[in-house]
C-alpha cells in the first residue's frame, strides 16, 4: 500500500517534471528568437530536442554570392612591403623574448597580438626572407594573404586593416602547409 | 524489495531532470563567444588498462593509454572536458601522444609527451618522461594562463608551450575531441572548437542544402551553392553568428562576407543591412553576433543562406574538399556540411538540426 502510493507519487512527479521541463526547454530555445513578437505555440508541438514537428515551407531563394572588390595595385604593394617587414621582424630567434615582442607587437592586428603573445622566439625556424612577396588571389582592400619565401620555406602572412587608409597589420604568420 | 522500488522511483524522477537540465545547460553554454568555454562538461576519469583495441582518430595502443593518463591528470586537478581536450591536443601536436626520448631542432633538450625543455620549469628528466607528471605540470601551467578558458584552445596551448606557430595545435583539436570523447565513453560530444561555430542557435531547420536541388521551386535556381537555415515558426530577426574569425570584406545588397585568416570567405545572405552589426574592415571572432536573419533580396521568407567560397584559401583541409564546379555548380564553393566535417563538427546533427527538404 505504502509502496504503491510512493510509486504513484513518483510517477506523477515525473510527469509534472517532464512537462515543466518541456516548457522550459521550449521557452529557452525560442526565447532568443522571438524578440518581442512572441506567439506561444503549445509545448506539445515540440520534439524532445525543442525542434518544431511541423515543417516550414522552404523559402524561395535565388541569391547569388558576389566577390568582394579587389585591392588596388598600390594597396597590394603596400601589403607586400608590410608583410616583408613583419617577416623580417618575426624571424629574429636570436632576440630576447622581450625585445622580440616589443618589435613585433606594433605590426600585429588585435587578434594577432592575442595569438603571438607568449611566443618563445628561440623556437622560430626562420632567419631571413629570401624572395619577393606575392599576393594570394581573392585579395581585398581590408584582408589579404601575402606569400613570402624564407630560409625555412614558404610562409603565409595574413594581413588586415579597417580601411584603405590604415596600415596593414598581421593577423597570422604561418608556414604554408600541405 | 520496497526499498529498491522506492530508490528506483526516485532515480526515475531524477534522471529526466538531470538530462533535460544538462541539455538546456549545454545549449545555453555551447553557443555564443563568451559562453563556449567549459561547454563540453566535466572531465572524465579513464582506466588506462581498458583502452579500445581499435584505433581512434588514427591513434592506438600506447598513444591512447597516454591520452588516458593526460585526461586523468586533468581530472585530478578538477579541470573540465575542454582542458582534457587541450591536453591531448597539445601532446598530439608535440609528440603524437608518444613519450619521445629525444628532442628536435627547435629544442634539442625537449622530452616526453609535451616536449618539455630542460630549463627547470618542467622538473627532472624522469618527470618530463612520465606521462602523468608531465601532463600534471602542463595543466598547472595552463591554469596559470590568465583567462585560458576564453582563449581559442590552440592559443591557450601556445601560451604554455611557446611554440613558434600559435595555430600549430588547431588541426589536432578535432582528433583530440574524438579521442577524449571515446575514452570517456560518452562518444564525441557537440563540442565546438572555438575556431568554428554554428551560424544560428541550435534547434534550427535546414530547409535547403548544398548542391543540385532535389526539388524545383518556381523562381529558384537549380543549383544551391550554400545551405539554408532557419528557426521555424519564428524565422525572422534570429541572431546570426560569424562561424569563424575573419575580417568583414563586403557588406552590400543582401550579403555580408567575412574572409577568414586562412583566406576562404563565408557569406551570409538575406539579412537586412540595418540589422547587421559589423562593417567592412571589422575584425570579428567566431561566435560573435554579426546580424539577424531576414528576407532581404531575392527571397520569399526569412532564413539564412550561408555559403563558403574557397578562392584564396590556404588551408589544406579545406583545399581537399570537392569544389562546386567539379559537380556541375557555379565556381568556387564547397559544401558547408563537408566544411564542418573537416573541423570535426556536424552542421546538421540530429540533436540540433532538422532537415525539412
CSV table of C-alpha atoms in Angstrom, one decimal, chain B:
chain,number,residue,atom,x,y,z
B,1,UNK,CA,12.0,-5.0,-2.5
B,2,UNK,CA,10.0,-2.0,-1.4
B,3,UNK,CA,13.2,-0.1,-0.7
B,4,UNK,CA,14.6,-0.9,-4.1
B,5,UNK,CA,11.4,0.2,-5.8
B,6,UNK,CA,11.5,3.5,-3.8
B,7,UNK,CA,15.0,4.1,-4.9
B,8,UNK,CA,14.1,3.3,-8.5
B,9,UNK,CA,11.2,5.7,-8.5
B,10,UNK,CA,13.4,8.5,-7.1
B,11,UNK,CA,16.0,7.8,-9.7
B,12,UNK,CA,13.4,7.6,-12.4
B,13,UNK,CA,12.2,11.1,-11.5
B,14,UNK,CA,15.7,12.5,-11.2
B,15,UNK,CA,17.1,11.2,-14.5
B,16,UNK,CA,14.9,13.3,-16.8
B,17,UNK,CA,15.6,16.3,-14.6
B,18,UNK,CA,19.4,15.8,-15.0
B,19,UNK,CA,19.2,15.0,-18.7
B,20,UNK,CA,16.9,17.9,-19.6
B,21,UNK,CA,18.9,20.2,-17.3
B,22,UNK,CA,22.1,19.2,-19.0
B,23,UNK,CA,20.5,19.7,-22.4
B,24,UNK,CA,19.5,23.2,-21.5
B,25,UNK,CA,22.8,24.0,-19.9
B,26,UNK,CA,24.6,22.5,-22.9
B,27,UNK,CA,22.5,24.5,-25.4
B,28,UNK,CA,23.0,27.7,-23.4
B,29,UNK,CA,26.7,27.2,-22.9
B,30,UNK,CA,27.8,25.8,-26.3
B,31,UNK,CA,26.8,28.8,-28.4
B,32,UNK,CA,28.0,32.4,-28.3
B,33,UNK,CA,31.6,33.7,-27.9
B,34,UNK,CA,31.7,34.3,-24.2
B,35,UNK,CA,29.8,31.1,-23.5
B,36,UNK,CA,31.8,28.5,-25.2
B,37,UNK,CA,34.4,27.8,-22.6
B,38,UNK,CA,33.5,24.8,-20.5
B,39,UNK,CA,30.8,23.9,-22.9
B,40,UNK,CA,31.8,20.2,-23.1
B,41,UNK,CA,31.1,19.3,-19.5
B,42,UNK,CA,33.1,17.9,-16.7
B,43,UNK,CA,36.2,15.9,-17.2
B,44,UNK,CA,36.0,12.1,-17.1
B,45,UNK,CA,38.4,9.6,-15.4
B,46,UNK,CA,39.6,6.8,-17.6
B,47,UNK,CA,41.0,3.3,-16.7
B,48,UNK,CA,44.3,3.3,-18.6
B,49,UNK,CA,44.1,-0.5,-18.7
B,50,UNK,CA,40.8,-0.5,-20.5
B,51,UNK,CA,41.8,1.1,-23.8
B,52,UNK,CA,39.8,0.4,-27.1
B,53,UNK,CA,41.6,-2.1,-29.2
B,54,UNK,CA,40.8,-0.3,-32.4
B,55,UNK,CA,42.4,2.9,-33.5
B,56,UNK,CA,40.6,6.2,-32.6
B,57,UNK,CA,41.1,9.1,-35.0
B,58,UNK,CA,44.3,7.4,-36.1
B,59,UNK,CA,45.7,6.9,-32.6
B,60,UNK,CA,46.1,3.5,-31.0
B,61,UNK,CA,47.7,1.4,-28.3
B,62,UNK,CA,50.2,3.3,-26.1
B,63,UNK,CA,49.1,6.5,-27.7
B,64,UNK,CA,45.6,6.1,-26.3
B,65,UNK,CA,47.0,4.9,-22.9
B,66,UNK,CA,49.0,8.1,-22.8
B,67,UNK,CA,45.8,10.1,-23.7
B,68,UNK,CA,44.1,8.4,-20.7
B,69,UNK,CA,47.0,9.5,-18.4
B,70,UNK,CA,46.6,13.0,-19.7
B,71,UNK,CA,42.9,13.0,-19.1
B,72,UNK,CA,43.3,11.7,-15.6
B,73,UNK,CA,45.9,14.3,-14.8
B,74,UNK,CA,43.3,17.0,-15.7
B,75,UNK,CA,40.6,15.3,-13.6
B,76,UNK,CA,42.9,15.1,-10.6
B,77,UNK,CA,43.2,18.9,-10.8
B,78,UNK,CA,39.4,19.3,-11.1
B,79,UNK,CA,39.7,20.5,-14.7
B,80,UNK,CA,36.9,20.0,-17.2
B,81,UNK,CA,36.5,18.3,-20.6
B,82,UNK,CA,37.8,21.2,-22.5
B,83,UNK,CA,41.1,21.1,-20.5
B,84,UNK,CA,41.3,17.4,-21.2
B,85,UNK,CA,40.9,18.0,-24.9
B,86,UNK,CA,43.5,20.8,-24.8
B,87,UNK,CA,46.0,18.5,-23.1
B,88,UNK,CA,45.5,15.6,-25.5
B,89,UNK,CA,45.6,18.1,-28.5
B,90,UNK,CA,48.8,19.6,-27.3
B,91,UNK,CA,50.5,16.2,-26.8
B,92,UNK,CA,49.3,15.2,-30.3
B,93,UNK,CA,50.9,18.3,-31.7
B,94,UNK,CA,54.2,17.8,-29.7
B,95,UNK,CA,54.8,14.1,-29.7
B,96,UNK,CA,51.9,12.3,-31.5
B,97,UNK,CA,51.0,11.0,-28.0
B,98,UNK,CA,54.3,9.1,-27.7
B,99,UNK,CA,56.8,9.5,-24.8
B,100,UNK,CA,59.5,10.9,-27.0
B,101,UNK,CA,63.0,10.3,-25.6
B,102,UNK,CA,64.8,12.8,-28.0
B,103,UNK,CA,64.5,16.5,-28.9
B,104,UNK,CA,64.2,18.3,-32.2
B,105,UNK,CA,65.8,21.2,-34.0
B,106,UNK,CA,63.8,23.8,-32.1
B,107,UNK,CA,64.6,22.2,-28.8
B,108,UNK,CA,67.3,19.5,-28.6
B,109,UNK,CA,66.6,19.1,-24.9
B,110,UNK,CA,62.8,18.6,-25.4
B,111,UNK,CA,61.4,15.3,-23.9
B,112,UNK,CA,58.2,13.4,-23.4
B,113,UNK,CA,54.6,13.8,-24.4
B,114,UNK,CA,54.7,17.6,-24.2
B,115,UNK,CA,58.3,18.0,-25.4
B,116,UNK,CA,59.1,19.9,-22.2
B,117,UNK,CA,62.5,21.5,-22.1
B,118,UNK,CA,65.4,21.1,-19.6
B,119,UNK,CA,65.0,24.7,-18.3
B,120,UNK,CA,63.9,24.0,-14.7
B,121,UNK,CA,60.3,24.7,-15.4
B,122,UNK,CA,59.3,21.1,-16.1
B,123,UNK,CA,61.2,19.1,-13.5
B,124,UNK,CA,63.7,16.4,-13.9
B,125,UNK,CA,64.2,14.2,-17.0
B,126,UNK,CA,62.3,11.5,-15.2
B,127,UNK,CA,59.4,13.9,-14.6
B,128,UNK,CA,59.3,15.1,-18.2
B,129,UNK,CA,59.3,11.5,-19.4
B,130,UNK,CA,56.5,10.5,-17.0
B,131,UNK,CA,53.1,10.8,-18.7
B,132,UNK,CA,51.2,11.7,-15.5
B,133,UNK,CA,53.8,14.1,-14.0
B,134,UNK,CA,54.4,15.9,-17.4
B,135,UNK,CA,50.7,16.2,-18.0
B,136,UNK,CA,50.1,17.5,-14.5
B,137,UNK,CA,52.8,20.1,-15.0
B,138,UNK,CA,51.3,21.1,-18.3
B,139,UNK,CA,47.8,21.6,-16.7
B,140,UNK,CA,49.3,23.5,-13.8
B,141,UNK,CA,50.9,25.9,-16.3
B,142,UNK,CA,47.7,26.1,-18.3
B,143,UNK,CA,45.8,27.1,-15.1
B,144,UNK,CA,48.3,30.0,-14.7
B,145,UNK,CA,47.4,31.4,-18.1
B,146,UNK,CA,45.2,34.3,-17.5
B,147,UNK,CA,41.7,33.6,-18.9
B,148,UNK,CA,42.7,30.5,-20.7
B,149,UNK,CA,39.1,29.2,-20.8
B,150,UNK,CA,38.2,32.1,-23.1
B,151,UNK,CA,41.1,31.7,-25.5
B,152,UNK,CA,41.0,29.5,-28.6
B,153,UNK,CA,42.3,26.1,-27.5
B,154,UNK,CA,45.3,26.3,-29.7
B,155,UNK,CA,46.2,29.8,-28.3
B,156,UNK,CA,45.8,28.5,-24.7
B,157,UNK,CA,48.2,25.6,-25.6
B,158,UNK,CA,50.6,28.0,-27.2
B,159,UNK,CA,50.7,30.2,-24.1
B,160,UNK,CA,52.0,27.2,-22.2
B,161,UNK,CA,54.3,25.8,-24.9
B,162,UNK,CA,55.6,29.0,-26.6
B,163,UNK,CA,55.6,27.3,-30.0
B,164,UNK,CA,56.7,29.5,-32.9
B,165,UNK,CA,53.2,28.9,-34.5
B,166,UNK,CA,50.3,29.6,-32.2
B,167,UNK,CA,48.0,27.8,-34.6
B,168,UNK,CA,50.1,24.6,-34.7
B,169,UNK,CA,47.6,22.7,-32.5
B,170,UNK,CA,44.4,23.8,-34.3
B,171,UNK,CA,44.3,20.8,-36.6
B,172,UNK,CA,44.7,18.4,-33.6
B,173,UNK,CA,41.6,19.7,-31.9
B,174,UNK,CA,39.1,17.5,-33.7
B,175,UNK,CA,41.0,14.2,-33.3
B,176,UNK,CA,41.7,15.2,-29.6
B,177,UNK,CA,37.9,15.7,-29.0
B,178,UNK,CA,37.3,12.3,-30.6
B,179,UNK,CA,39.8,10.5,-28.5
B,180,UNK,CA,38.7,12.2,-25.3
B,181,UNK,CA,35.0,11.5,-26.1
B,182,UNK,CA,35.7,7.9,-27.0
B,183,UNK,CA,37.9,7.2,-23.9
B,184,UNK,CA,35.4,8.9,-21.6
B,185,UNK,CA,32.7,6.5,-23.0
B,186,UNK,CA,30.4,9.4,-23.9
B,187,UNK,CA,31.1,9.5,-27.6
B,188,UNK,CA,32.0,12.7,-29.3
B,189,UNK,CA,30.0,15.5,-27.7
B,190,UNK,CA,28.8,18.6,-29.6
B,191,UNK,CA,31.9,20.5,-28.5
B,192,UNK,CA,32.5,23.5,-30.7
B,193,UNK,CA,36.2,24.1,-31.1
B,194,UNK,CA,36.2,27.9,-30.7
B,195,UNK,CA,37.5,28.3,-34.3
B,196,UNK,CA,34.3,27.2,-35.8
B,197,UNK,CA,30.8,27.6,-34.5
B,198,UNK,CA,27.3,27.2,-36.0
B,199,UNK,CA,25.7,30.3,-37.6
B,200,UNK,CA,22.4,30.1,-35.7
B,201,UNK,CA,21.5,29.0,-32.2
B,202,UNK,CA,20.8,25.2,-32.0
B,203,UNK,CA,17.4,23.8,-32.9
B,204,UNK,CA,17.4,25.1,-36.5
B,205,UNK,CA,15.8,23.6,-39.6
B,206,UNK,CA,17.8,23.1,-42.8
B,207,UNK,CA,15.3,24.0,-45.5
B,208,UNK,CA,17.6,23.5,-48.4
B,209,UNK,CA,21.1,22.0,-48.7
B,210,UNK,CA,24.1,22.4,-51.0
B,211,UNK,CA,24.1,21.0,-54.5
B,212,UNK,CA,21.7,20.4,-57.2
B,213,UNK,CA,18.2,21.0,-55.8
B,214,UNK,CA,16.3,17.9,-55.0
B,215,UNK,CA,13.0,19.7,-56.0
B,216,UNK,CA,12.2,22.5,-58.3
B,217,UNK,CA,10.5,25.6,-56.8
B,218,UNK,CA,9.4,28.2,-59.3
B,219,UNK,CA,12.0,31.0,-59.5
B,220,UNK,CA,14.7,29.1,-57.6
B,221,UNK,CA,17.9,28.3,-59.3
B,222,UNK,CA,18.6,24.6,-59.8
B,223,UNK,CA,21.9,24.7,-58.1
B,224,UNK,CA,22.2,25.9,-54.5
B,225,UNK,CA,25.8,26.9,-53.5
B,226,UNK,CA,25.1,27.0,-49.8
B,227,UNK,CA,22.8,25.9,-47.0
B,228,UNK,CA,19.5,27.5,-45.9
B,229,UNK,CA,18.8,27.5,-42.2
B,230,UNK,CA,16.0,29.0,-40.1
B,231,UNK,CA,14.1,28.6,-36.8
B,232,UNK,CA,10.5,27.7,-37.6
B,233,UNK,CA,8.0,29.1,-36.8
B,234,UNK,CA,9.8,32.3,-35.9
B,235,UNK,CA,12.5,32.6,-38.6
B,236,UNK,CA,12.9,36.4,-38.6
B,237,UNK,CA,15.3,38.6,-36.5
B,238,UNK,CA,17.1,35.5,-35.4
B,239,UNK,CA,20.8,36.1,-34.3
B,240,UNK,CA,23.4,35.2,-36.9
B,241,UNK,CA,26.9,34.4,-35.6
B,242,UNK,CA,30.2,34.5,-37.5
B,243,UNK,CA,31.2,30.9,-37.9
B,244,UNK,CA,34.9,31.7,-38.0
B,245,UNK,CA,37.3,34.5,-37.2
B,246,UNK,CA,37.9,37.0,-40.0
B,247,UNK,CA,37.7,40.4,-41.5
B,248,UNK,CA,34.5,41.8,-43.0
B,249,UNK,CA,35.2,42.3,-46.7
B,250,UNK,CA,31.8,43.0,-48.1
B,251,UNK,CA,28.5,44.4,-46.9
B,252,UNK,CA,26.2,45.3,-49.7
B,253,UNK,CA,22.8,44.5,-51.1
B,254,UNK,CA,21.7,41.4,-49.1
B,255,UNK,CA,25.2,40.0,-48.5
B,256,UNK,CA,27.7,40.1,-45.6
B,257,UNK,CA,31.1,38.4,-46.4
B,258,UNK,CA,33.8,37.6,-43.8
B,259,UNK,CA,37.2,36.5,-45.1
B,260,UNK,CA,39.0,34.0,-42.7
B,261,UNK,CA,42.7,34.3,-41.9
B,262,UNK,CA,43.1,31.1,-43.9
B,263,UNK,CA,41.8,33.0,-46.9
B,264,UNK,CA,38.4,31.4,-47.6
B,265,UNK,CA,35.3,33.6,-47.3
B,266,UNK,CA,32.0,32.9,-45.6
B,267,UNK,CA,29.0,34.8,-46.9
B,268,UNK,CA,25.7,35.3,-45.0
B,269,UNK,CA,22.7,36.3,-47.2
B,270,UNK,CA,19.3,37.9,-46.9
B,271,UNK,CA,20.0,39.9,-43.7
B,272,UNK,CA,18.5,43.4,-43.7
B,273,UNK,CA,21.6,45.7,-43.6
B,274,UNK,CA,20.0,47.7,-40.8
B,275,UNK,CA,20.2,44.6,-38.6
B,276,UNK,CA,23.9,43.9,-39.5
B,277,UNK,CA,26.1,44.7,-36.5
B,278,UNK,CA,29.5,44.9,-38.3
B,279,UNK,CA,31.0,47.0,-41.1
B,280,UNK,CA,33.7,46.4,-43.8
B,281,UNK,CA,37.1,46.2,-42.2
B,282,UNK,CA,36.0,45.0,-38.8
B,283,UNK,CA,37.8,42.0,-37.4
B,284,UNK,CA,35.3,39.5,-36.0
B,285,UNK,CA,35.7,36.4,-33.9
B,286,UNK,CA,34.0,33.1,-34.3
B,287,UNK,CA,30.7,33.1,-32.4
B,288,UNK,CA,30.3,36.9,-32.5
B,289,UNK,CA,26.8,38.0,-33.5
B,290,UNK,CA,27.0,39.8,-36.8
B,291,UNK,CA,23.4,40.3,-37.6
B,292,UNK,CA,19.9,38.7,-37.7
B,293,UNK,CA,18.0,36.6,-40.2
B,294,UNK,CA,15.9,38.4,-42.8
B,295,UNK,CA,14.4,38.1,-46.2
B,296,UNK,CA,16.3,40.8,-47.9
B,297,UNK,CA,16.9,40.4,-51.7
B,298,UNK,CA,15.5,37.6,-53.8
B,299,UNK,CA,14.0,35.6,-51.0
B,300,UNK,CA,10.4,34.8,-50.1
B,301,UNK,CA,10.8,34.2,-46.4
B,302,UNK,CA,13.2,34.9,-43.5
B,303,UNK,CA,16.2,32.5,-43.4
B,304,UNK,CA,19.9,32.4,-43.5
B,305,UNK,CA,21.6,31.3,-46.7
B,306,UNK,CA,25.3,30.8,-46.0
B,307,UNK,CA,28.0,29.9,-48.5
B,308,UNK,CA,31.7,29.2,-48.3
B,309,UNK,CA,33.9,30.4,-51.2
B,310,UNK,CA,37.4,28.9,-51.3
B,311,UNK,CA,39.0,31.5,-53.6
B,312,UNK,CA,42.3,32.5,-51.8
B,313,UNK,CA,42.1,29.5,-49.4
B,314,UNK,CA,45.5,28.4,-47.9
B,315,UNK,CA,44.1,25.7,-45.5
B,316,UNK,CA,44.9,22.2,-47.0
B,317,UNK,CA,42.0,20.6,-45.2
B,318,UNK,CA,39.6,22.9,-47.0
B,319,UNK,CA,41.5,22.7,-50.3
B,320,UNK,CA,40.9,18.9,-50.2
B,321,UNK,CA,37.1,19.3,-50.3
B,322,UNK,CA,35.3,18.9,-53.6
B,323,UNK,CA,34.7,22.1,-55.4
B,324,UNK,CA,31.2,23.1,-56.7
B,325,UNK,CA,32.4,23.4,-60.3
B,326,UNK,CA,33.5,19.8,-60.2
B,327,UNK,CA,29.9,18.6,-59.6
B,328,UNK,CA,28.1,20.9,-62.0
B,329,UNK,CA,27.7,24.0,-59.9
B,330,UNK,CA,29.0,27.6,-60.1
B,331,UNK,CA,32.7,28.0,-59.5
B,332,UNK,CA,34.5,28.3,-56.1
B,333,UNK,CA,32.2,26.9,-53.4
B,334,UNK,CA,32.4,24.0,-51.1
B,335,UNK,CA,29.6,22.1,-49.2
B,336,UNK,CA,29.2,23.7,-45.8
B,337,UNK,CA,28.4,20.3,-44.2
B,338,UNK,CA,31.7,18.9,-45.5
B,339,UNK,CA,33.5,22.1,-44.3
B,340,UNK,CA,32.2,21.5,-40.8
B,341,UNK,CA,33.2,17.8,-41.0
B,342,UNK,CA,36.7,18.9,-41.9
B,343,UNK,CA,36.8,20.5,-38.4
B,344,UNK,CA,35.2,17.5,-36.7
B,345,UNK,CA,31.8,19.1,-36.3
B,346,UNK,CA,28.4,18.2,-37.8
B,347,UNK,CA,26.3,21.1,-39.1
B,348,UNK,CA,23.0,19.2,-39.1
B,349,UNK,CA,23.3,16.8,-36.2
B,350,UNK,CA,20.1,15.1,-35.1
B,351,UNK,CA,20.1,16.8,-31.7
B,352,UNK,CA,20.4,20.4,-33.0
B,353,UNK,CA,19.1,20.5,-36.6
B,354,UNK,CA,16.3,19.0,-38.7
B,355,UNK,CA,16.2,18.7,-42.4
B,356,UNK,CA,12.9,19.7,-44.0
B,357,UNK,CA,13.7,19.4,-47.7
